[in-house]
Short mmCIF file of C-alpha atoms in Angstrom, two decimals:
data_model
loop_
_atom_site.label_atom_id
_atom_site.label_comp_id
_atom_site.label_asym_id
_atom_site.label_seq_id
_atom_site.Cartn_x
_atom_site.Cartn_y
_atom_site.Cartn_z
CA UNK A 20 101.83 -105.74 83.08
CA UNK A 21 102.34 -102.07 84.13
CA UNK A 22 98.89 -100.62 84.87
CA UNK A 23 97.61 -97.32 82.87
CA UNK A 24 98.81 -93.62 83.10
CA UNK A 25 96.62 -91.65 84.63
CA UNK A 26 95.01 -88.24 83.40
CA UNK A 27 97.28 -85.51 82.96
CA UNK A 28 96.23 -82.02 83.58
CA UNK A 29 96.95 -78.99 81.67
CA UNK A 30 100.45 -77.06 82.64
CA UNK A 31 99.57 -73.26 83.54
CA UNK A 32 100.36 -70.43 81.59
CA UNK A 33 100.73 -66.50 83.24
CA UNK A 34 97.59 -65.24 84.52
CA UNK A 35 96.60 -68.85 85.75
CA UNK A 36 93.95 -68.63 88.44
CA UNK A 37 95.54 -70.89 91.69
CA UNK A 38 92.96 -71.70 94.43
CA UNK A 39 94.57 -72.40 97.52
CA UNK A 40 92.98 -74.81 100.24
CA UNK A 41 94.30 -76.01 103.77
CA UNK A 42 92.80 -79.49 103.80
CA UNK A 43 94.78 -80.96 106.96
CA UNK A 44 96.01 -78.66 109.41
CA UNK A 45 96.11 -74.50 109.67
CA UNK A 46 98.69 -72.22 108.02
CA UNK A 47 99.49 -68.79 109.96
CA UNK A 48 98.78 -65.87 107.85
CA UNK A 49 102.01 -64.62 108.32
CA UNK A 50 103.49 -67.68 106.26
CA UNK A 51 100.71 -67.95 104.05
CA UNK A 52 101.07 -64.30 102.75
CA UNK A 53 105.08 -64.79 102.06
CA UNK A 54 103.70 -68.12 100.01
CA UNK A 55 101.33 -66.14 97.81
CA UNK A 56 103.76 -63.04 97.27
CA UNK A 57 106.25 -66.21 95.76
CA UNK A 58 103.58 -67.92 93.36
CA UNK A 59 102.08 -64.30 92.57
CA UNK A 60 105.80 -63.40 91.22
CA UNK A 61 105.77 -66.31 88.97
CA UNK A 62 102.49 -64.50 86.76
CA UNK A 63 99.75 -66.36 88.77
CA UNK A 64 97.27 -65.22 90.19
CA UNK A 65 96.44 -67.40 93.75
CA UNK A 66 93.18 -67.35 95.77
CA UNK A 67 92.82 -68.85 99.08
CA UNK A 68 89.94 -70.33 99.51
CA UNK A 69 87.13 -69.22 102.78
CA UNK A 70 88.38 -72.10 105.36
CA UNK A 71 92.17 -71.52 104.49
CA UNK A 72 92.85 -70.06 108.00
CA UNK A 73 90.63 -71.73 109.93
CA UNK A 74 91.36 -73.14 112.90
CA UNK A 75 88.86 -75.91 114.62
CA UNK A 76 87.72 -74.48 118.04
CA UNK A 77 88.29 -78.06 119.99
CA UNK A 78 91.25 -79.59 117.72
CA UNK A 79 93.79 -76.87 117.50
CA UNK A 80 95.99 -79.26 115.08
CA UNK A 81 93.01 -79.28 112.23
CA UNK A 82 92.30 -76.22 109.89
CA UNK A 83 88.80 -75.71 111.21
CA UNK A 84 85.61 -78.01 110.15
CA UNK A 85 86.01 -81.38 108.16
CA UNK A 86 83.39 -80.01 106.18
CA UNK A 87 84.70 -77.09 105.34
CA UNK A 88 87.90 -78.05 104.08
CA UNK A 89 85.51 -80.62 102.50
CA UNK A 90 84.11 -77.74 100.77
CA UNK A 91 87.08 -75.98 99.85
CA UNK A 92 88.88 -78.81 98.04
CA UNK A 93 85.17 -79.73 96.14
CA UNK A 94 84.32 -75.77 95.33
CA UNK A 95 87.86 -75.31 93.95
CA UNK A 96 88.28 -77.73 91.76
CA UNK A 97 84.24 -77.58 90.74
CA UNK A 98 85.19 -73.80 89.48
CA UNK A 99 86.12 -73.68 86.00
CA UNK A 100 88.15 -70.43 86.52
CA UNK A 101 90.25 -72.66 88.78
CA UNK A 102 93.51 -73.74 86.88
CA UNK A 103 94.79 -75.37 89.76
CA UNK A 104 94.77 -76.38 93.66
CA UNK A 105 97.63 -75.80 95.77
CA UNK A 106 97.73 -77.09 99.62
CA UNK A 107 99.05 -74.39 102.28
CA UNK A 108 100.34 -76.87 104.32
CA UNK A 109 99.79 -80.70 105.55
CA UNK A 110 100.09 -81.72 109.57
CA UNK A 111 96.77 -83.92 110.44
CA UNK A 112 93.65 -83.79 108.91
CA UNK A 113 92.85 -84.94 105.35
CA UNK A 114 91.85 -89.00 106.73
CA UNK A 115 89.16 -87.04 108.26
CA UNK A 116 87.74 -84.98 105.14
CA UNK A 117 88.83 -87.01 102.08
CA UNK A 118 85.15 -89.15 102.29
CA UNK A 119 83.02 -86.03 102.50
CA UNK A 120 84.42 -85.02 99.27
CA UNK A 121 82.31 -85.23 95.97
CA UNK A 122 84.48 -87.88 93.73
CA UNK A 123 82.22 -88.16 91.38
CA UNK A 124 82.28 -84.55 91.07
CA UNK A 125 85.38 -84.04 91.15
CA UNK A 126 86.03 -86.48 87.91
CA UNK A 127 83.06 -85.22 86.44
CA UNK A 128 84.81 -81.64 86.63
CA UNK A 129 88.27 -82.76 85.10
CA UNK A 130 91.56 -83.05 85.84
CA UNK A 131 93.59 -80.05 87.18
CA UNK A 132 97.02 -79.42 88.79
CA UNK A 133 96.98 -80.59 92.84
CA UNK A 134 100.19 -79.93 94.59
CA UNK A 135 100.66 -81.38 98.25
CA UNK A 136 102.77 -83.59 100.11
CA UNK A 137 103.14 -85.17 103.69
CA UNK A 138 99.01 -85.48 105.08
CA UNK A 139 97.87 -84.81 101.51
CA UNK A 140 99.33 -88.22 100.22
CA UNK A 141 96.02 -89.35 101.11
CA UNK A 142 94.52 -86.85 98.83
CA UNK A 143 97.11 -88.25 96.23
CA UNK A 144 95.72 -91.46 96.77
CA UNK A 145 92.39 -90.34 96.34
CA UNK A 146 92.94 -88.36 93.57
CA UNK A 147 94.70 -91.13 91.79
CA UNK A 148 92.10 -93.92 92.66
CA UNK A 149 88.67 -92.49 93.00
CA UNK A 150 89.07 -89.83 90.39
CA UNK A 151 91.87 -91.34 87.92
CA UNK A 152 93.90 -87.84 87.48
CA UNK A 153 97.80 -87.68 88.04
CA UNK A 154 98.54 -85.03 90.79
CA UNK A 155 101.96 -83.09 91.93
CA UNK A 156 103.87 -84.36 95.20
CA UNK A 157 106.07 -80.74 95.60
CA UNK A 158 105.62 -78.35 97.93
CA UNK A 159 103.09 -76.66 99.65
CA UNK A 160 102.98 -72.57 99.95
CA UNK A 161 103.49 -72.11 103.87
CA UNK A 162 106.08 -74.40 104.18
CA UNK A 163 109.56 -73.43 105.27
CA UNK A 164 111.18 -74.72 102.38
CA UNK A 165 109.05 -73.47 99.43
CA UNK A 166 109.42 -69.90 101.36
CA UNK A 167 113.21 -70.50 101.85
CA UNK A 168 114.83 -72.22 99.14
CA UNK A 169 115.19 -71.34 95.65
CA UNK A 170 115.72 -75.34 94.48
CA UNK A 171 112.39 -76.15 95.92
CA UNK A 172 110.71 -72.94 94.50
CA UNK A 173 112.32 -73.80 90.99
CA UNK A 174 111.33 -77.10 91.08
CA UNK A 175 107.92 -76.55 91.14
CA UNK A 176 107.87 -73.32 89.41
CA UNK A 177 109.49 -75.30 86.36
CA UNK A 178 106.97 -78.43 86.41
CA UNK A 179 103.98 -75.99 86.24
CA UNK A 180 105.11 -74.32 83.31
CA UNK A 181 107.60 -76.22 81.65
CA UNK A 182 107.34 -79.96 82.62
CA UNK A 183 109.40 -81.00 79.90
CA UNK A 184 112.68 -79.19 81.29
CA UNK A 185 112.14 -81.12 84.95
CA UNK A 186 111.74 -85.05 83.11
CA UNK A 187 114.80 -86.44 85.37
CA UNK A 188 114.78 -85.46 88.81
CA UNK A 189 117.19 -87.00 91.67
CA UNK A 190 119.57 -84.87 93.91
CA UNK A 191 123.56 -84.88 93.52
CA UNK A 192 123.38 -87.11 96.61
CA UNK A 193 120.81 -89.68 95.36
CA UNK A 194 122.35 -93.48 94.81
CA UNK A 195 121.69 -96.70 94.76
CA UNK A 196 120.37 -98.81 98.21
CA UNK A 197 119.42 -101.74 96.22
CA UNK A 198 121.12 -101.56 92.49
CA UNK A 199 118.90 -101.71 89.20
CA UNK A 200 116.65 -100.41 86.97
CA UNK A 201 112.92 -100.50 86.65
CA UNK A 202 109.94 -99.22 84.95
CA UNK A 203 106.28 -97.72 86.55
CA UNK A 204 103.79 -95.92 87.11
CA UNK A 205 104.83 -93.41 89.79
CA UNK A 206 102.55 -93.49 93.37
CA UNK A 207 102.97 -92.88 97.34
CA UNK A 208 103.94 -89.80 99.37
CA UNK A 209 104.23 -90.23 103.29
CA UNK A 210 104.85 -94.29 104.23
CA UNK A 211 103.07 -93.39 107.65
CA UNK A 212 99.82 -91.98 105.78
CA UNK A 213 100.02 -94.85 103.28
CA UNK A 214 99.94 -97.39 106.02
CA UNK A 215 97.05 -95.62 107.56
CA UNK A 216 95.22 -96.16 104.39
CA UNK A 217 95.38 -99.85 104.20
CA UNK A 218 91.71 -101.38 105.29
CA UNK A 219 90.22 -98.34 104.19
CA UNK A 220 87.67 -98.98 101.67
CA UNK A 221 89.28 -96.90 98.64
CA UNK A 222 92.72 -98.29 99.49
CA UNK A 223 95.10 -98.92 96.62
CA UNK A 224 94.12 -102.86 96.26
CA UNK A 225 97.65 -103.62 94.62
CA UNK A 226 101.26 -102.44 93.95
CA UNK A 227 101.42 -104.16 91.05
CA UNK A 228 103.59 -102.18 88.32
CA UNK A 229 103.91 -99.14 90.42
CA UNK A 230 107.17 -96.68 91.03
CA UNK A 231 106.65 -96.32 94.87
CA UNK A 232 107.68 -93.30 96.32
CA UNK A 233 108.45 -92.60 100.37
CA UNK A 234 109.46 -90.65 102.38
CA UNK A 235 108.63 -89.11 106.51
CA UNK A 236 109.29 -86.97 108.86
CA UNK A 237 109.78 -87.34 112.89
CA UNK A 238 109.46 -90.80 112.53
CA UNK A 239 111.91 -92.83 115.03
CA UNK A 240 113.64 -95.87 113.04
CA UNK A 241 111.33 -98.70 114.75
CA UNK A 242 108.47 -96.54 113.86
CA UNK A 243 109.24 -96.83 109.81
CA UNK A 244 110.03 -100.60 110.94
CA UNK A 245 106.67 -101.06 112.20
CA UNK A 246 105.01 -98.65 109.15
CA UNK A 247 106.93 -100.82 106.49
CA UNK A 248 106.02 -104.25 108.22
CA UNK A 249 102.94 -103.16 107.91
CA UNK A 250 102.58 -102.46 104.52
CA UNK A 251 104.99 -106.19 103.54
CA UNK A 252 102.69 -108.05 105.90
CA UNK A 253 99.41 -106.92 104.01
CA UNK A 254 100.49 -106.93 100.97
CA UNK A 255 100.37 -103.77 100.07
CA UNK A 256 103.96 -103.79 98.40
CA UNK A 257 103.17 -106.92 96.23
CA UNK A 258 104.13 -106.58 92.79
CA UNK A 259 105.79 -103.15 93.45
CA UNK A 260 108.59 -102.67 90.54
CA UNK A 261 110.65 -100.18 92.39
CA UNK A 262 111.05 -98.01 95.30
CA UNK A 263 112.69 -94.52 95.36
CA UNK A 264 113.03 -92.71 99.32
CA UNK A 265 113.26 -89.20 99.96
CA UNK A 266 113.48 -87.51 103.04
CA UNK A 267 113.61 -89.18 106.52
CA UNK A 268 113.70 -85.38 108.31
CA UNK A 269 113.52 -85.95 112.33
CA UNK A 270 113.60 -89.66 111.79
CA UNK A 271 116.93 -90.21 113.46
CA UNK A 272 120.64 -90.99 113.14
CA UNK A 273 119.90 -91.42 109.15
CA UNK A 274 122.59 -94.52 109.18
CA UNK A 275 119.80 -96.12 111.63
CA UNK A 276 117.30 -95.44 109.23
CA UNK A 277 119.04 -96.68 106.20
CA UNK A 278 119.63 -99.78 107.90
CA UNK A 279 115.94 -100.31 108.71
CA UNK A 280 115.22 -99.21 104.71
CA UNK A 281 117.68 -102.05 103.70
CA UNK A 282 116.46 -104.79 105.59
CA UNK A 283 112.65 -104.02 105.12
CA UNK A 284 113.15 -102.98 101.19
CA UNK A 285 115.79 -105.30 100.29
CA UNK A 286 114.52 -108.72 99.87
CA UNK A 287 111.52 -106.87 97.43
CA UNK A 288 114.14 -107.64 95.04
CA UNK A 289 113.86 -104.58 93.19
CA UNK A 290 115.75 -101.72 92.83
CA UNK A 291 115.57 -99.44 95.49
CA UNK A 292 117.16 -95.33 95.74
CA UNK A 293 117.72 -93.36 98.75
CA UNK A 294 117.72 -89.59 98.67
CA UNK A 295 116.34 -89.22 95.73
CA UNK A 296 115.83 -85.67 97.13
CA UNK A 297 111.53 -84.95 97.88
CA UNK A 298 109.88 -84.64 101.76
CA UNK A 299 110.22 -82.81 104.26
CA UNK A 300 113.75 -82.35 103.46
CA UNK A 301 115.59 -78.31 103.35
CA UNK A 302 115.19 -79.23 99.86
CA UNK A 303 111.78 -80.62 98.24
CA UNK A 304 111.99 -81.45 94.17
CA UNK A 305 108.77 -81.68 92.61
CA UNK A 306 107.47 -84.98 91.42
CA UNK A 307 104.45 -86.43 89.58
CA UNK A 308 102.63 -89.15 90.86
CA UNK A 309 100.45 -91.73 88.16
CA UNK A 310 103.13 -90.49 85.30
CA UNK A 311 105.20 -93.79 83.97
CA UNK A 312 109.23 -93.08 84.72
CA UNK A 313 112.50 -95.24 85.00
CA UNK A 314 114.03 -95.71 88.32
CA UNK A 315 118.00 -95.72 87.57
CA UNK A 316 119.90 -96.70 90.36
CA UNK A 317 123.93 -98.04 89.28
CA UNK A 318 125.18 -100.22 90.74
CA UNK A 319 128.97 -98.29 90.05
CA UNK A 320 127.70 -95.81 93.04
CA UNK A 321 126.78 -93.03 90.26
CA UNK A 322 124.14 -90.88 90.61
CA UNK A 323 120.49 -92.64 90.89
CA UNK A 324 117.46 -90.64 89.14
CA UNK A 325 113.67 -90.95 88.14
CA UNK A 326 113.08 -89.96 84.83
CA UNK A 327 109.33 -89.31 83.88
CA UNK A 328 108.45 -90.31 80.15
CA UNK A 329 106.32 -88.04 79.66
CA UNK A 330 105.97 -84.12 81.08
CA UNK A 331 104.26 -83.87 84.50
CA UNK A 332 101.44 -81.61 82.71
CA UNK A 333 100.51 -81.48 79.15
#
């Protein structure tokens, strides 16, 4: 039994008020700026929020206080100007904040648009779990890719205001590892930050019915070994319907880490895509998390895809 969609937000219109928040590590102005300019060109009208450029005076790697990017994340999202909550950037940081957030708040407030990826998986996780509303894994507004290439920008540019153009997503390069086709409800992010998770007590308790989705970054091929180990020997993967990878940037000779991908993901016995074509890749697509899709992956060595059901937004 496939478990239940989760909450959709609303897609944004021109004029859309965008709070941005820098929930794991800090952004330098001079890529956040750049970042704005781009989402201010597409009719919306971002705000970072007071901690956004922080920087923690002992832990250079964290975007100042856990508290106050606590407080960013819970003010944004409790403002009812606020269309929607963009990350600046991920790093290190959001294990440390995500339990001094309001949940209950934050359901209580509704569901909104949340874009993130790598660190903010666990804010995915959260978001998906504690509060029950379907979030955005696409790029985040200092990264080098959504400044620097138009796919990326497009991407998410075309899920926030026309989700129903972006349904099937998958890169000319996408294909089958493990042949099939299979049905979901769309979850992950970064494998390392999912593993991290487990024994937490708001982990994801099953994998039952779920479309996983990984991906890393500067992660050697043992590493992902031991990461994906991990999450087989727990049990974390039980159930799981289908598994689509994206990027393995910095992770080695990608052969090597195909290899490990096959031997770890193969006896699931489902199917299984590689390059599907979202990360920390030169090229991040956009794609919803706690929508229900199909996982195509021929077996003739055609192009593999994801195609959501429904529109990322409503």
């Amino acid at each position: 039994m496939t478990p239940a969609p989760l909450t959709r937000p609303a897609r944004l219109r021109a004029g859309a008020k965008v709070a941005v928040v820098s929930p794991s590590g800090p952004v330098p102005a001079d890529r956040l700026e750049p970042g704005l300019d781009i989402l201010r060109g597409w009719g919306l009208d971002p705000v970072p929020m007071p901690h956004v450029l922080d920087a923690h005076r002992g832990l250079d790697y964290l975007a100042g206080s856990d508290e106050g990017r606590a407080r960013d994340l819970l003010d944004a999202w409790c403002d009812p100007s606020v269309d929607a909550v963009i990350c600046a950037r991920g790093g290190y940081g959001a294990h440390r904040m995500v339990d001094l957030v309001d949940w209950a708040a934050v359901r209580a407030a509704g569901p909104k648009v949340f874009v993130g990826y790598s660190d903010i998986t666990v804010l995915h996780e959260a978001f998906a779990l504690r509060a029950g509303f379907a979030t955005l894994h696409g790029p985040m507004v200092g990264t080098e890719a959504f400044l620097k290439d138009p796919r990326t920008q497009e991407s998410l540019r075309a899920t926030l205001f026309a989700p129903e153009t972006v349904r099937t997503l998958g890169l000319e390069e996408a294909r089958a590892l493990v042949p099939g086709r299979a049905r979901g409800i769309t979850y992950g992010g970064c494998v390392s930050l999912l593993a991290a998770d487990l024994g937490t007590p708001h982990a994801r308790a099953s994998a039952h019915g779920g479309l996983l989705l990984i991906e890393d970054t500067t992660e050697d091929p043992y590493s992902l070994d031991r990461i994906l180990t991990q999450l087989l020997r727990s049990g974390a993967l039980d159930g799981v319907a289908g598994v689509a990878c994206g990027s393995w940037a910095g992770c080695g000779p990608y052969e090597k880490v195909r290899a490990v991908l096959a031997d770890r993901l193969g006896p699931l016995g489902v199917p299984v895509v590689e390059e599907l074509g979202f990360g920390h890749g030169p090229t991040g697509l956009t794609v919803p998390l706690g929508v229900p899709a199909v996982l195509d992956a021929p077996a003739d060595g055609g192009p593999a895809t994801l195609t959501a059901e429904v529109p990322a937004l409503l």
